[in-house]
Amino acid sequence: MKIYTKTGDKGTTALFGGTRVPKHHIRIDSYGTVDELNSYIGLIRDQEINQLYKDILIVIQDKLFTVGAILATDPEKAILKNGKERLNINKISDEDIVLLEQEMDIMNQDLPPMTHFVLPGGHQTVSFCHIARTVCRRAERLASALNDLEPFEANALTYLNRLSDYLFVLARKLSHDLQADEVKWIPEKK
């Protein structure tokens, strides 16, 4: 199979189901940003971090492919003529969301309470986490806008919201594990 198809040379691409849309369509921007997020999570996973975090990040990457597939499916072609779903995969479950919450609770046990916003940085690995967090928030904003236009499964949007929280807590935990400075943002008073 060739990677290049030349079908997108005029600025369109196909959704799952065959519908062609402009490459700048909000649906493409949504799942493209989820793909970008997945790449940044791969970058975090490639760092020298605890194997448990790497294992959770692999699970997250798998779930992000699911979110991307949901976002890439034309809602008008989501159900086949035989009544079955075109996207014949497990969707984002409540358990997938609970896993993120449980992992955050475990990591938070070792962290000092938050008293201020923190400046991203302190260690390259922590910075990668903060970049992934902000890309996740962008993916969530785009997916939210898409959902307003063409609703999709609620758990996919919830997962992105919870994932950005997870990435923030992971950044804090990695700062702690790596003994990196966590610089508080303390605004100057007038």
Tab-separated table of C-alpha atoms in Angstrom:
chain	number	residue	atom	x	y	z
A	1	MET	CA	0.000	0.000	0.000
A	2	LYS	CA	1.361	3.394	-0.947
A	3	ILE	CA	1.294	6.155	1.667
A	4	TYR	CA	0.583	8.849	-0.871
A	5	THR	CA	-2.779	8.725	-2.606
A	6	LYS	CA	-2.799	12.141	-4.279
A	7	THR	CA	-6.510	12.422	-3.374
A	8	GLY	CA	-5.771	15.345	-1.046
A	9	ASP	CA	-3.759	17.375	-3.524
A	10	LYS	CA	-6.591	19.869	-3.969
A	11	GLY	CA	-7.009	20.514	-0.235
A	12	THR	CA	-9.657	17.950	0.688
A	13	THR	CA	-9.546	14.736	2.669
A	14	ALA	CA	-11.923	11.880	3.415
A	15	LEU	CA	-13.615	11.240	6.723
A	16	PHE	CA	-14.253	7.712	7.968
A	17	GLY	CA	-17.196	6.804	5.773
A	18	GLY	CA	-15.846	8.489	2.653
A	19	THR	CA	-17.276	12.012	2.912
A	20	ARG	CA	-14.770	14.507	1.520
A	21	VAL	CA	-14.245	17.763	3.399
A	22	PRO	CA	-11.724	20.613	3.214
A	23	LYS	CA	-8.537	19.931	5.170
A	24	HIS	CA	-9.266	23.042	7.228
A	25	HIS	CA	-12.671	21.667	8.344
A	26	ILE	CA	-13.118	21.789	12.125
A	27	ARG	CA	-13.489	17.987	12.199
A	28	ILE	CA	-10.059	17.589	10.585
A	29	ASP	CA	-8.573	20.229	12.885
A	30	SER	CA	-10.072	18.393	15.880
A	31	TYR	CA	-8.694	14.951	15.179
A	32	GLY	CA	-5.474	16.397	13.768
A	33	THR	CA	-4.871	18.127	17.076
A	34	VAL	CA	-5.590	14.866	18.915
A	35	ASP	CA	-2.944	13.269	16.669
A	36	GLU	CA	-0.510	16.076	17.540
A	37	LEU	CA	-1.249	15.482	21.225
A	38	ASN	CA	-0.585	11.775	20.789
A	39	SER	CA	2.827	12.575	19.301
A	40	TYR	CA	3.743	14.782	22.259
A	41	ILE	CA	2.675	12.038	24.643
A	42	GLY	CA	5.015	9.716	22.748
A	43	LEU	CA	7.781	12.250	23.383
A	44	ILE	CA	7.046	12.173	27.125
A	45	ARG	CA	7.021	8.370	27.057
A	46	ASP	CA	10.469	8.396	25.427
A	47	GLN	CA	11.953	10.208	28.442
A	48	GLU	CA	13.704	8.584	31.402
A	49	ILE	CA	10.616	8.308	33.619
A	50	ASN	CA	9.038	5.670	35.827
A	51	GLN	CA	7.861	2.633	33.837
A	52	LEU	CA	4.400	2.937	35.412
A	53	TYR	CA	3.984	6.373	33.824
A	54	LYS	CA	5.146	4.956	30.484
A	55	ASP	CA	2.609	2.138	30.759
A	56	ILE	CA	-0.224	4.583	31.481
A	57	LEU	CA	0.914	6.816	28.616
A	58	ILE	CA	0.695	3.867	26.201
A	59	VAL	CA	-2.879	3.265	27.354
A	60	ILE	CA	-3.603	6.974	26.853
A	61	GLN	CA	-2.115	6.910	23.358
A	62	ASP	CA	-4.374	3.976	22.486
A	63	LYS	CA	-7.421	5.857	23.807
A	64	LEU	CA	-6.428	8.949	21.818
A	65	PHE	CA	-6.557	6.873	18.631
A	66	THR	CA	-10.090	5.946	19.658
A	67	VAL	CA	-10.982	9.608	20.248
A	68	GLY	CA	-9.468	10.465	16.872
A	69	ALA	CA	-11.517	7.754	15.159
A	70	ILE	CA	-14.692	9.066	16.796
A	71	LEU	CA	-13.899	12.593	15.633
A	72	ALA	CA	-13.007	11.358	12.121
A	73	THR	CA	-16.348	9.616	11.601
A	74	ASP	CA	-18.949	11.408	9.526
A	75	PRO	CA	-22.053	11.389	11.769
A	76	GLU	CA	-24.280	10.966	8.710
A	77	LYS	CA	-22.428	7.755	7.838
A	78	ALA	CA	-21.820	6.482	11.374
A	79	ILE	CA	-24.509	3.806	11.050
A	80	LEU	CA	-24.299	1.333	8.185
A	81	LYS	CA	-27.314	0.208	6.151
A	82	ASN	CA	-27.439	-3.005	8.203
A	83	GLY	CA	-27.862	-0.912	11.380
A	84	LYS	CA	-24.374	-1.588	12.761
A	85	GLU	CA	-21.918	1.124	13.705
A	86	ARG	CA	-19.311	1.939	11.077
A	87	LEU	CA	-16.765	2.436	13.862
A	88	ASN	CA	-16.644	-1.123	15.180
A	89	ILE	CA	-14.272	-0.543	18.112
A	90	ASN	CA	-14.597	-0.060	21.857
A	91	LYS	CA	-15.382	3.583	22.583
A	92	ILE	CA	-14.168	5.673	25.517
A	93	SER	CA	-15.696	4.153	28.630
A	94	ASP	CA	-16.386	5.541	32.074
A	95	GLU	CA	-13.603	3.218	33.274
A	96	ASP	CA	-11.108	4.921	30.936
A	97	ILE	CA	-11.939	8.253	32.562
A	98	VAL	CA	-11.824	6.773	36.077
A	99	LEU	CA	-8.334	5.378	35.348
A	100	LEU	CA	-7.059	8.925	34.761
A	101	GLU	CA	-8.739	10.131	37.943
A	102	GLN	CA	-7.264	7.280	39.987
A	103	GLU	CA	-3.792	7.890	38.611
A	104	MET	CA	-4.074	11.596	39.450
A	105	ASP	CA	-5.174	10.750	43.003
A	106	ILE	CA	-2.176	8.429	43.446
A	107	MET	CA	0.300	11.013	42.109
A	108	ASN	CA	-1.223	13.806	44.196
A	109	GLN	CA	-0.543	11.900	47.422
A	110	ASP	CA	3.176	12.712	47.106
A	111	LEU	CA	2.753	16.343	46.060
A	112	PRO	CA	2.525	19.485	48.154
A	113	PRO	CA	-0.848	21.227	47.883
A	114	MET	CA	-1.235	23.790	45.130
A	115	THR	CA	-1.185	27.319	46.493
A	116	HIS	CA	-0.359	29.186	43.274
A	117	PHE	CA	-0.215	28.648	39.550
A	118	VAL	CA	3.138	27.196	38.487
A	119	LEU	CA	5.275	28.333	35.595
A	120	PRO	CA	5.784	25.563	33.031
A	121	GLY	CA	9.354	24.290	33.037
A	122	GLY	CA	12.044	23.248	35.465
A	123	HIS	CA	13.137	20.188	33.490
A	124	GLN	CA	12.856	19.240	29.822
A	125	THR	CA	10.603	16.258	30.593
A	126	VAL	CA	8.294	18.450	32.671
A	127	SER	CA	8.187	20.995	29.838
A	128	PHE	CA	7.170	18.264	27.377
A	129	CYS	CA	4.326	17.425	29.758
A	130	HIS	CA	3.155	21.031	29.859
A	131	ILE	CA	3.285	21.263	26.062
A	132	ALA	CA	1.165	18.108	25.827
A	133	ARG	CA	-1.251	19.585	28.385
A	134	THR	CA	-1.742	22.758	26.356
A	135	VAL	CA	-2.152	20.819	23.108
A	136	CYS	CA	-4.728	18.683	24.923
A	137	ARG	CA	-6.630	21.809	25.948
A	138	ARG	CA	-6.569	23.001	22.324
A	139	ALA	CA	-7.852	19.601	21.176
A	140	GLU	CA	-10.597	19.866	23.778
A	141	ARG	CA	-11.589	23.365	22.611
A	142	LEU	CA	-11.765	22.241	18.988
A	143	ALA	CA	-13.666	19.073	19.874
A	144	SER	CA	-16.074	21.122	21.983
A	145	ALA	CA	-16.734	23.457	19.048
A	146	LEU	CA	-17.240	20.458	16.765
A	147	ASN	CA	-19.589	18.879	19.299
A	148	ASP	CA	-21.721	22.053	19.221
A	149	LEU	CA	-22.077	21.629	15.447
A	150	GLU	CA	-22.236	17.852	15.185
A	151	PRO	CA	-22.560	16.070	18.540
A	152	PHE	CA	-20.521	12.946	19.191
A	153	GLU	CA	-20.044	10.606	22.134
A	154	ALA	CA	-19.856	12.607	25.355
A	155	ASN	CA	-17.126	10.445	26.887
A	156	ALA	CA	-14.679	11.416	24.138
A	157	LEU	CA	-14.926	15.073	25.157
A	158	THR	CA	-14.828	14.199	28.865
A	159	TYR	CA	-11.699	12.117	28.267
A	160	LEU	CA	-9.870	15.073	26.717
A	161	ASN	CA	-10.865	17.277	29.653
A	162	ARG	CA	-9.680	14.741	32.207
A	163	LEU	CA	-6.507	14.035	30.231
A	164	SER	CA	-5.393	17.666	30.375
A	165	ASP	CA	-5.808	17.511	34.168
A	166	TYR	CA	-3.832	14.257	34.225
A	167	LEU	CA	-0.999	15.818	32.209
A	168	PHE	CA	-0.841	18.753	34.629
A	169	VAL	CA	-0.604	16.429	37.631
A	170	LEU	CA	1.954	14.274	35.799
A	171	ALA	CA	4.046	17.402	35.153
A	172	ARG	CA	3.944	18.226	38.860
A	173	LYS	CA	4.778	14.622	39.804
A	174	LEU	CA	7.681	14.525	37.370
A	175	SER	CA	8.948	17.820	38.836
A	176	HIS	CA	8.839	16.138	42.235
A	177	ASP	CA	10.468	12.894	41.028
A	178	LEU	CA	13.190	14.730	39.108
A	179	GLN	CA	13.737	17.199	41.962
A	180	ALA	CA	13.152	20.050	39.539
A	181	ASP	CA	12.198	23.506	40.725
A	182	GLU	CA	8.484	24.198	40.587
A	183	VAL	CA	8.344	27.963	40.220
A	184	LYS	CA	5.176	29.547	41.558
A	185	TRP	CA	3.579	32.369	39.645
A	186	ILE	CA	3.237	35.235	42.073
A	187	PRO	CA	1.932	38.314	40.266
A	188	GLU	CA	3.538	41.622	41.069
A	189	LYS	CA	1.281	44.012	42.934
A	190	LYS	CA	0.737	47.532	41.652
